[in-house]
CSV table of C-alpha atoms and ligand atoms in Angstrom, one decimal:
chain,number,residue,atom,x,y,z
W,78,UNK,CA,91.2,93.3,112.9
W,79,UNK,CA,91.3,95.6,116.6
W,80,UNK,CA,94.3,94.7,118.2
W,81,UNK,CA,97.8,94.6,116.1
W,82,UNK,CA,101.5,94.6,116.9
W,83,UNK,CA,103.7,96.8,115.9
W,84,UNK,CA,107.3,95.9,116.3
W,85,UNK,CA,109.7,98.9,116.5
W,86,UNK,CA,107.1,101.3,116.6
W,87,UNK,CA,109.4,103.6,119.0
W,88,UNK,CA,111.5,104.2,115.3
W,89,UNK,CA,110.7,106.6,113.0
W,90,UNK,CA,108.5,105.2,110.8
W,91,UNK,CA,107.0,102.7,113.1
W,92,UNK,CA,105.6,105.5,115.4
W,93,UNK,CA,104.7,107.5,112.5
W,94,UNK,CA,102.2,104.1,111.3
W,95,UNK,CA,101.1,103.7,114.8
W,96,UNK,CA,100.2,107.6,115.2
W,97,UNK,CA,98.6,107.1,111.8
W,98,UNK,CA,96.5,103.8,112.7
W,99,UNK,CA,95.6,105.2,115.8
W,100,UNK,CA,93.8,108.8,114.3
W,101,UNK,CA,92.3,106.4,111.3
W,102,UNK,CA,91.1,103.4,113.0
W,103,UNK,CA,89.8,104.4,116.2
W,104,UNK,CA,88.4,100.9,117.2
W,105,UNK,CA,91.3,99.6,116.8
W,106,UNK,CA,94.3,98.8,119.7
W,107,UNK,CA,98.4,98.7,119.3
W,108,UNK,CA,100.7,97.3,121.4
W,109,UNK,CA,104.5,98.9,120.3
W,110,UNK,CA,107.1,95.8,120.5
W,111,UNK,CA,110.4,97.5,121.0
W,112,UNK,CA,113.8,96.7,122.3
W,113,UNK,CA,114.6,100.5,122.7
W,114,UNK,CA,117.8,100.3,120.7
W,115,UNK,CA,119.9,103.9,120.4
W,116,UNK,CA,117.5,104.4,117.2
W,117,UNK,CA,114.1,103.6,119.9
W,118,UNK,CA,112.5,106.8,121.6
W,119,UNK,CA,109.7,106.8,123.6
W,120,UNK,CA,109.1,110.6,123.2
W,121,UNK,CA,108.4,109.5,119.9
W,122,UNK,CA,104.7,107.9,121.5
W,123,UNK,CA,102.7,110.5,123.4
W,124,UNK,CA,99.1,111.2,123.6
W,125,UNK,CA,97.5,107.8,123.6
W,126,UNK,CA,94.7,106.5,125.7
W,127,UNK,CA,95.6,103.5,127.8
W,128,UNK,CA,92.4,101.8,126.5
W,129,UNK,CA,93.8,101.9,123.3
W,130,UNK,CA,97.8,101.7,123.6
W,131,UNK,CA,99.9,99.3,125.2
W,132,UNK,CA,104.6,99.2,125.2
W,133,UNK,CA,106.1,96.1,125.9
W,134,UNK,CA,109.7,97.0,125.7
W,135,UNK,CA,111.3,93.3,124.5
W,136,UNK,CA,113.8,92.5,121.9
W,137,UNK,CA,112.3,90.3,119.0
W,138,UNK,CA,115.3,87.7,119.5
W,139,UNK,CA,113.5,87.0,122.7
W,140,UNK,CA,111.4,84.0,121.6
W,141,UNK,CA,109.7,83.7,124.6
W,142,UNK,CA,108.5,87.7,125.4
W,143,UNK,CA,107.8,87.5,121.6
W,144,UNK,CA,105.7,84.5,121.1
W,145,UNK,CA,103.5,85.7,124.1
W,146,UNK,CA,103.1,89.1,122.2
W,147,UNK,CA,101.7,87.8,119.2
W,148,UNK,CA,99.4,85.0,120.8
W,149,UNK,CA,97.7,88.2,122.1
W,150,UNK,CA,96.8,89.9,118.8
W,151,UNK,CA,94.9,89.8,115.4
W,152,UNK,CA,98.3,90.8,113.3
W,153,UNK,CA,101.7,92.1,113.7
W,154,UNK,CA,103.4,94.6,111.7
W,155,UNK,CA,106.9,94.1,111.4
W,156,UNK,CA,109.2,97.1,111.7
W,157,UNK,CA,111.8,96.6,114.3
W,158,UNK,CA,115.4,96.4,112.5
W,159,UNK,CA,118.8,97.8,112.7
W,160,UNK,CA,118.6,100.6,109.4
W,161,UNK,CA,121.4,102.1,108.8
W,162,UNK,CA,124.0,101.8,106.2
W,163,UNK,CA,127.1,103.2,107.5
W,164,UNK,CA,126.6,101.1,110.9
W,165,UNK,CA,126.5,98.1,109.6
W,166,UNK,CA,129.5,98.9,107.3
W,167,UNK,CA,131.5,99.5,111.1
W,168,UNK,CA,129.6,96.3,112.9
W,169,UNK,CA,127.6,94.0,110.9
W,170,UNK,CA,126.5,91.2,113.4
W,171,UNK,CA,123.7,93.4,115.3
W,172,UNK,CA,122.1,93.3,111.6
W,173,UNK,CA,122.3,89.6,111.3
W,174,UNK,CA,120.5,89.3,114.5
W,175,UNK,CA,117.7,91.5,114.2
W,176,UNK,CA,117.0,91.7,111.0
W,177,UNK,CA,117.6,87.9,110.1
W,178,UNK,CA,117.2,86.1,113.4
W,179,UNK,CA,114.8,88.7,114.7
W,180,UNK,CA,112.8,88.1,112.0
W,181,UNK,CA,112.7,83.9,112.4
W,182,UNK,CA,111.1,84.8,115.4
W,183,UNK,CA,108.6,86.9,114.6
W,184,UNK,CA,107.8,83.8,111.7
W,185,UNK,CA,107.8,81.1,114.2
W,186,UNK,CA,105.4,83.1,116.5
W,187,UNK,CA,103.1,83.9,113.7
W,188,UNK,CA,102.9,80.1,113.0
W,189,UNK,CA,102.2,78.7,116.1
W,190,UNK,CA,99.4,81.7,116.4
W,191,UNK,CA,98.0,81.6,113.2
W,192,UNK,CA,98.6,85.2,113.0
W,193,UNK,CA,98.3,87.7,110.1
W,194,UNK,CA,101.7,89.5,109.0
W,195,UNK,CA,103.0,92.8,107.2
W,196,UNK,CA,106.8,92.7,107.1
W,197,UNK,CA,108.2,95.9,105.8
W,198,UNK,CA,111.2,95.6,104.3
W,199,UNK,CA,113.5,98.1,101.7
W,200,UNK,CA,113.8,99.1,98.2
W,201,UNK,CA,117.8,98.5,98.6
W,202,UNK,CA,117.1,94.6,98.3
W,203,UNK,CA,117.1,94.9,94.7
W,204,UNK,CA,120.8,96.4,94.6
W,205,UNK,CA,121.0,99.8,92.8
W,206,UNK,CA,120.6,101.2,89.4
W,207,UNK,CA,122.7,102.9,86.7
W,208,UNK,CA,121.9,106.6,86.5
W,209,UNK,CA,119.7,106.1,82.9
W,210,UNK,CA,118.4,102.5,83.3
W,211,UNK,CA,114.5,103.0,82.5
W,212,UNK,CA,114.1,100.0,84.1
W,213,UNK,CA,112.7,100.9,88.1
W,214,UNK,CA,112.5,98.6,90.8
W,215,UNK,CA,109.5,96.1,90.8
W,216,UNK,CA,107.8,93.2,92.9
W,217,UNK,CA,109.7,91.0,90.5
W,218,UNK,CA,113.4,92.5,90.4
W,219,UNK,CA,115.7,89.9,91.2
W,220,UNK,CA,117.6,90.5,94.7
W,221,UNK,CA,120.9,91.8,94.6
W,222,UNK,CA,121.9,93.2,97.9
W,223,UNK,CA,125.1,95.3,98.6
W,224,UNK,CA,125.7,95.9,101.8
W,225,UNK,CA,125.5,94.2,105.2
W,226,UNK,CA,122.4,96.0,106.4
W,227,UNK,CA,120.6,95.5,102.4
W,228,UNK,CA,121.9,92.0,102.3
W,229,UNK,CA,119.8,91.4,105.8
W,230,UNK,CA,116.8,92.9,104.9
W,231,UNK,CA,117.0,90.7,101.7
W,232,UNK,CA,117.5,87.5,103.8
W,233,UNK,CA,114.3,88.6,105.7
W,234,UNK,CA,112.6,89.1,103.5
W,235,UNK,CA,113.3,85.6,102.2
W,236,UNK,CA,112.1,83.9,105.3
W,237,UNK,CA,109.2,85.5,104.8
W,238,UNK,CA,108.5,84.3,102.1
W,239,UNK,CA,109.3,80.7,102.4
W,240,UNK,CA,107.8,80.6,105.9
W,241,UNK,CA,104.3,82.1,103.7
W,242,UNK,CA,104.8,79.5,100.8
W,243,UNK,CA,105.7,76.1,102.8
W,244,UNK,CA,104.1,76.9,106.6
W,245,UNK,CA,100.6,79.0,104.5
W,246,UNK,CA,101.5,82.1,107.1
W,247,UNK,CA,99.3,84.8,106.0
W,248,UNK,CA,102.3,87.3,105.3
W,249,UNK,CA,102.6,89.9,103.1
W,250,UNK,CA,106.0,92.1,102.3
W,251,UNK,CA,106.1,95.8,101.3
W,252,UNK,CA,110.0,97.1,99.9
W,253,UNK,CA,109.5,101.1,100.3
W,254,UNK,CA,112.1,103.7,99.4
W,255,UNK,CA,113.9,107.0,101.6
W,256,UNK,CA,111.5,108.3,103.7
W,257,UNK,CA,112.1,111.3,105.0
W,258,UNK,CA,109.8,113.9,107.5
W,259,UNK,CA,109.9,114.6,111.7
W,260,UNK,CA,111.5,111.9,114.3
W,261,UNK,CA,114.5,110.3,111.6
W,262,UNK,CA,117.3,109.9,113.7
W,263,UNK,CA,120.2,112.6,113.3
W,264,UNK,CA,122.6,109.5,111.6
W,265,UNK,CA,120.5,109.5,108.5
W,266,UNK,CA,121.2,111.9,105.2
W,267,UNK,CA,118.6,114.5,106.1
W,268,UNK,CA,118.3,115.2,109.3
W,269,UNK,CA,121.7,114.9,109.7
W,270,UNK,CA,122.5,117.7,107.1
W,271,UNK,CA,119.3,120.1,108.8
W,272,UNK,CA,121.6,119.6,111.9
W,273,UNK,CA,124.6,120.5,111.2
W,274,UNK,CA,123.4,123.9,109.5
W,275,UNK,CA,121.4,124.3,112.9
W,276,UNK,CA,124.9,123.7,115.0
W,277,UNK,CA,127.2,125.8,112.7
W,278,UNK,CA,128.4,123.3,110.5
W,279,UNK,CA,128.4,122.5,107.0
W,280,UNK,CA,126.3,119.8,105.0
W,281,UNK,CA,128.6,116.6,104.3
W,282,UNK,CA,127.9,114.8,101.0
W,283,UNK,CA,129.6,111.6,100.1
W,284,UNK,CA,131.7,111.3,97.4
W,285,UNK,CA,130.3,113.6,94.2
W,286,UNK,CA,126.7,113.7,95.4
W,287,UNK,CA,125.4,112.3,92.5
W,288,UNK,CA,123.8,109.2,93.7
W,289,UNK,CA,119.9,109.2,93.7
W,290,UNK,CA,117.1,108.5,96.4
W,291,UNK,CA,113.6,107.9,95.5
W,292,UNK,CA,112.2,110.2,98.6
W,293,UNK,CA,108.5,109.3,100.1
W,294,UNK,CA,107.1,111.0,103.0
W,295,UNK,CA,106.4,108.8,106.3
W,296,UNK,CA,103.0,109.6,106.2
W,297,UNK,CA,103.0,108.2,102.9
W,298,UNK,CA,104.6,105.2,104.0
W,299,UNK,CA,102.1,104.5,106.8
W,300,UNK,CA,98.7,104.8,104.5
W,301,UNK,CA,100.7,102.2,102.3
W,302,UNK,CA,101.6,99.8,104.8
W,303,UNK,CA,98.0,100.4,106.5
W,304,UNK,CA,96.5,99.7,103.1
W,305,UNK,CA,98.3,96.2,102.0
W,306,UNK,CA,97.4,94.8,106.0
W,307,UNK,CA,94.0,95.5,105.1
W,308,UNK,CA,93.8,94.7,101.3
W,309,UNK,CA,97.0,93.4,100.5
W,310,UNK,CA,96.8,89.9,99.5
W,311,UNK,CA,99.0,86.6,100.9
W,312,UNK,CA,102.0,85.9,99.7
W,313,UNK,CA,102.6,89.1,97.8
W,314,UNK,CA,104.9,91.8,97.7
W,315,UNK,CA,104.1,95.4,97.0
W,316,UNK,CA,107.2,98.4,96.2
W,317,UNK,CA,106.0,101.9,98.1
W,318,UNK,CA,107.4,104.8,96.1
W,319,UNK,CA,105.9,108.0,95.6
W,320,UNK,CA,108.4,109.2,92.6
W,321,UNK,CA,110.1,111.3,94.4
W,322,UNK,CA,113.9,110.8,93.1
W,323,UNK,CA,116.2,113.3,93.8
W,324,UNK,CA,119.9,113.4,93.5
W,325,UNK,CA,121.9,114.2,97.0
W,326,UNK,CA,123.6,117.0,95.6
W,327,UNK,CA,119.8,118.5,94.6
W,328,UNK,CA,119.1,118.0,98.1
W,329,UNK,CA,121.6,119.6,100.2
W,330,UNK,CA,121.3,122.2,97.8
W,331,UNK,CA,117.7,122.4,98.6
W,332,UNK,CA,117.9,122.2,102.4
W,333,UNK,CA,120.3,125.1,102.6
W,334,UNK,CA,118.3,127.3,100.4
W,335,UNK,CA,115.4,126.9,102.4
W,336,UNK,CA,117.5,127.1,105.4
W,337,UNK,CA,118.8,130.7,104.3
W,338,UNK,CA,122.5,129.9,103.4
W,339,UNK,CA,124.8,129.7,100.6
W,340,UNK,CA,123.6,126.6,98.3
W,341,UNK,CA,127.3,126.1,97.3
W,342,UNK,CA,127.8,126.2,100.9
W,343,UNK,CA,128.8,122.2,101.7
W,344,UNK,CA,131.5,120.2,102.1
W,345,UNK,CA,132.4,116.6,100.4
W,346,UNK,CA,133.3,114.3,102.7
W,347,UNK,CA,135.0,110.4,102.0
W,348,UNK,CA,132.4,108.4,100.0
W,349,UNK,CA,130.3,105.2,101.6
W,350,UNK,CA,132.0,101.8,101.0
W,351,UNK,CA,130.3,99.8,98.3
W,352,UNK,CA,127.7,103.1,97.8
W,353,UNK,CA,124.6,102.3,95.9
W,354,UNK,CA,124.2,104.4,93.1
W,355,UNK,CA,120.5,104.6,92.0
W,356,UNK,CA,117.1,103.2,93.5
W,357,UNK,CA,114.1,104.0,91.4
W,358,UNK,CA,110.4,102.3,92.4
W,359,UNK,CA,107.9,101.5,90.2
W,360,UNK,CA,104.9,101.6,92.7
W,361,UNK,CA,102.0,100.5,89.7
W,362,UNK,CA,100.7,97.4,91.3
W,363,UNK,CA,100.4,99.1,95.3
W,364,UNK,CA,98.4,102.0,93.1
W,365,UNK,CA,96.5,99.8,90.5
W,366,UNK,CA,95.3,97.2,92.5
W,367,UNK,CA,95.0,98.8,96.0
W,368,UNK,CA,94.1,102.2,95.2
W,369,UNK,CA,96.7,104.0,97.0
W,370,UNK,CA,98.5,107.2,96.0
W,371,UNK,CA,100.4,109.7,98.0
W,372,UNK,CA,99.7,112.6,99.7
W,373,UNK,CA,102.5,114.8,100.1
W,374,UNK,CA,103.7,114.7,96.5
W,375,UNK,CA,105.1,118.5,97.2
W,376,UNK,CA,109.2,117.2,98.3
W,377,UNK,CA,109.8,121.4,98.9
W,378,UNK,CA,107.2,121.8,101.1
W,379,UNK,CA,107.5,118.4,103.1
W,380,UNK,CA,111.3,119.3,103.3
W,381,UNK,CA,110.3,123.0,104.5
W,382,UNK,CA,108.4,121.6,106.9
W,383,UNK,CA,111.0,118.7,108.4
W,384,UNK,CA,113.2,121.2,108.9
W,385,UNK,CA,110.8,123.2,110.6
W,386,UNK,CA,110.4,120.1,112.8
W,387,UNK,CA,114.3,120.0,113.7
W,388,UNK,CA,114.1,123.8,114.4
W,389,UNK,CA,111.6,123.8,117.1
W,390,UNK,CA,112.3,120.0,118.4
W,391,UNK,CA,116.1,120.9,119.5
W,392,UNK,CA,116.2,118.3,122.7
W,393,UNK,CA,114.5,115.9,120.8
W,394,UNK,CA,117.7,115.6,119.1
W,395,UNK,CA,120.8,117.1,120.3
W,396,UNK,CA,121.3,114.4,122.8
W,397,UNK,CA,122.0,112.1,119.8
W,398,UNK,CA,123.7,114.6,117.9
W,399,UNK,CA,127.0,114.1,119.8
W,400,UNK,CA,127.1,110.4,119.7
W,401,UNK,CA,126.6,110.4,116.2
W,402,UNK,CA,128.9,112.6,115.2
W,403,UNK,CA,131.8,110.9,116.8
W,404,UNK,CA,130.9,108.1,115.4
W,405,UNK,CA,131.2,110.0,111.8
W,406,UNK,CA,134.1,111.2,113.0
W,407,UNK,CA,136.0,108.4,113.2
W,408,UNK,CA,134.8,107.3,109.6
W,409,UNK,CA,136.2,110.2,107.5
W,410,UNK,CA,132.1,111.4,107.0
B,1118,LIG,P1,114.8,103.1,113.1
B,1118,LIG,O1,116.2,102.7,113.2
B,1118,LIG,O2,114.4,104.6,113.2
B,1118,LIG,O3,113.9,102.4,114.1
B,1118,LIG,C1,114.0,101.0,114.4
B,1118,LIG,C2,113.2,100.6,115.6
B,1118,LIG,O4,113.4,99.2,115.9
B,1118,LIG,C3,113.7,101.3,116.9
B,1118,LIG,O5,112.6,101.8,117.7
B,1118,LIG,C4,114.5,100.2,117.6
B,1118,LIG,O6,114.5,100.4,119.1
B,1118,LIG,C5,113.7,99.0,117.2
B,1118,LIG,N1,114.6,97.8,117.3
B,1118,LIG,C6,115.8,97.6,116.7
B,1118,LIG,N2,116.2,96.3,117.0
B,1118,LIG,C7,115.3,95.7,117.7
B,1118,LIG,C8,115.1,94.4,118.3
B,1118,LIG,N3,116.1,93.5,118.2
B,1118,LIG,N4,114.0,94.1,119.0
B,1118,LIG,C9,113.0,95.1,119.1
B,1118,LIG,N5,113.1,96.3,118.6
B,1118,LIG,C10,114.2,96.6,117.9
B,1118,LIG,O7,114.3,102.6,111.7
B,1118,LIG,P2,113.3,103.2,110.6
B,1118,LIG,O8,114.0,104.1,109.7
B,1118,LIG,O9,112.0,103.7,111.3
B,1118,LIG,O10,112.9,101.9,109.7
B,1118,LIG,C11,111.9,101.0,110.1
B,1118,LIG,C12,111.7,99.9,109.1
B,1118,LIG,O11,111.5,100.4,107.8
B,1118,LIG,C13,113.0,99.0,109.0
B,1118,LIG,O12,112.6,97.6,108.9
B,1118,LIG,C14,113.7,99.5,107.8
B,1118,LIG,O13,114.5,98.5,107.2
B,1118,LIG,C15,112.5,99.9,106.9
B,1118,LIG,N6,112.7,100.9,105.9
B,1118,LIG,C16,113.3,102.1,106.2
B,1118,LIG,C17,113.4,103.1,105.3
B,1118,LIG,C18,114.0,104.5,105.6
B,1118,LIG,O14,114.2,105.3,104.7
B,1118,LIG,N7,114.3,104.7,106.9
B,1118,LIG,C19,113.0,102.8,104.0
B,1118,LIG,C20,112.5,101.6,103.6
B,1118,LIG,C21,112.3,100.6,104.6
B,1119,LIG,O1,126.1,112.5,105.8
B,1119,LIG,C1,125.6,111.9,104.8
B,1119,LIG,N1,126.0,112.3,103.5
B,1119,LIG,C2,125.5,111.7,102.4
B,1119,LIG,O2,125.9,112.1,101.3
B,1119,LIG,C3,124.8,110.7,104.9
B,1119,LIG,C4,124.4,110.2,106.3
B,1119,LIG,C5,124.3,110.1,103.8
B,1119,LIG,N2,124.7,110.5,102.6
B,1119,LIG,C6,124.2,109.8,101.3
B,1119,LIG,C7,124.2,108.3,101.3
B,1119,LIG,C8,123.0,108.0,100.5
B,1119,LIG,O3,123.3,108.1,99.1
B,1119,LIG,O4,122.8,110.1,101.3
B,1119,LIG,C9,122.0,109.1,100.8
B,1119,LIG,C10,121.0,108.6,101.9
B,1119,LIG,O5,121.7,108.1,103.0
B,1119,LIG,P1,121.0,107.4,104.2
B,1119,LIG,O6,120.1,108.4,104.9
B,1119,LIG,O7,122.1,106.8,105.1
B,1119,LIG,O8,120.0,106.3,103.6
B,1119,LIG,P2,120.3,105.1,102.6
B,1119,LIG,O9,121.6,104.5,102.8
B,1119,LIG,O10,119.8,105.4,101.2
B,1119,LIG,O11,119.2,104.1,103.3
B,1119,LIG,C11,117.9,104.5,103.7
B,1119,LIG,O12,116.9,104.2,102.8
B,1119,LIG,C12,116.6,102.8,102.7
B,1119,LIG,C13,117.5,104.0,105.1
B,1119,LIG,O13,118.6,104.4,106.0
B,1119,LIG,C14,117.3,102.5,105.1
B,1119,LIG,O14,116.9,102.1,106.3
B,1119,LIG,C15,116.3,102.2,104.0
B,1119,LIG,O15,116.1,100.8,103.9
């Protein structure tokens, strides 16, 4: 493999893999496929050699721009989607597109090309989990999606798979948990709570606080997803967790410690619609039969050091601060 891909790599986890691939495979040459949505940054992609980096900015809707991307490569890496909850509670159709029809694209190009394909899809597929079910997510958890953005991930993934069973494209699907670390656009739990503190304002959990992520560190994410396109074999899925479940209340309690204020000091704010309670990965068969394991197993220190990030990175995010927040705003969050 030397040339892949990566769709959505101006996000924050696809330029996280292709900052990864490019300091670990140095013979190797990425072409970032991205529409530049509000979530798409191309600060997010400095310091590459033009030998070795290329950006098409294109939609993956775009049959055309996209089949002549993928006739060019060895394999594409499929990140580009719409990803977050709460939007796609307030307007569900840009999720249907990208993440569903964006994806029959991407399946139809790989066809026709013969092409190798990771599709990275989402823990939240497999619904959520009561609070003492031993039970965690595996490759073989029945789909039970909640909400419009889950439910659309899940239907992607199911191309996928049909398109990998009856058309023999070499595909393989990884469902990862909440990652968390720099670049994460201020809309999501994290960063958004890190911001507030650093504008004034207070931490907003939903509802009690007592629902419970499964964090992973990007990083940790990209030596996953590098691993399965290399090793990873046709046809199968493989969950990415890193056991790293924490509930949101520990959380904001966390980030305002290490942020020097009050941990009592938050505010609850009007719960999610249809809210997922629980997700819990049970990563065994990435870690048994690949060989990976996670580096930054330390949640403390990787959060000390995101918020660090936010501290000294103020205009990479303040411009999308205010859009954000108003958007919050009108929800009640
Ligand atoms: P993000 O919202 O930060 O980035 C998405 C990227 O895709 C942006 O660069 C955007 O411009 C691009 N994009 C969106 N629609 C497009 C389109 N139609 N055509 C081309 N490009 C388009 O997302 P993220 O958090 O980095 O997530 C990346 C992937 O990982 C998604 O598939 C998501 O479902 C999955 N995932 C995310 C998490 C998480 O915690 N954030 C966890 C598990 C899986
Ligand atoms: O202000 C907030 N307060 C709050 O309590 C926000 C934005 C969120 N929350 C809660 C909701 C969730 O329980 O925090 C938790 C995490 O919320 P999000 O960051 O919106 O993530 P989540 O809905 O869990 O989905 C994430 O993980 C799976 C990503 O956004 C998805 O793209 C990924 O597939």
């Amino acid at each position: 493999m030397r040339k892949i891909v990566v769709t959505g790599g101006a996000g924050f986890i696809g330029s996280n893999f292709v900052h990864y691939v490019y300091k670990e495979r140095p013979d190797w040459h990425i072409t970032v496929y991205d529409a530049l949505t509000y979530a798409g940054n191309k600060e997010n992609l400095k310091g590459f050699d033009e030998n070795r980096f290329s950006f098409v900015e294109a939609n993956i809707c775009d049959e055309q721009a996209i089949d002549e991307a993928v006739s060019n490569c060895d394999a594409v890496v499929h990140f580009a989607a719409e990803s977050h909850n709460d939007n796609s509670l307030a307007n569900p159709w840009p999720f249907v597109e990208t993440n569903v029809v964006g994806t029959f694209r991407i399946l139809e190009a790989t066809r026709k090309h013969n092409k190798r394909l990771h599709h990275i899809s989402t823990d939240e597929v497999y619904g959520d989990l009561e609070l003492n079910d031993p039970n965690k997510f595996k490759e073989t958890t029945a789909y039970n999606p909640s909400s419009p953005y889950s439910s659309t991930k899940a239907g992607s993934d199911m191309l996928v798979r049909a398109w990998a069973r009856s058309f023999g494209v070499k595909a393989t699907i990884s469902n990862c948990s909440n990652n968390y670390g720099p670049y994460q656009h201020v809309e999501k739990f994290i960063p958004r709570q890190i911001t507030e503190i650093l504008q004034g304002r207070k931490p907003k959990l939903y509802g009690s606080g007592e629902n419970v992520r499964d964090w992973i560190h990007t990083e940790d994410h990209s030596s996953a997803v590098l691993a399965i396109l290399e090793k990873g074999t046709m046809g199968e899925t493989y969950m990415i967790g890193a056991n790293g479940e924490k509930n949101n209340k520990e959380v904001v309690e966390l980030i305002l410690e290490l942020m020097g204020k009050d941990s009592s000091d938050y505010e609850h704010v009007n719960d999610r619609p249809g809210h997922d309670l629980r997700y819990a990965i049970d990563s065994t068969k990435l870690r048994t039969e690949l060989g990976w394991e996670p580096k930054y197993t330390d949640f403390r220190a990787g959060l000390k050091d995101t918020i660090d990030w936010y501290k000294n990175n103020r205009s990479w995010w303040e411009p999308q601060k205010v859009v954000t927040e108003e958007k919050y705003k009108k929800l009640g969050r």
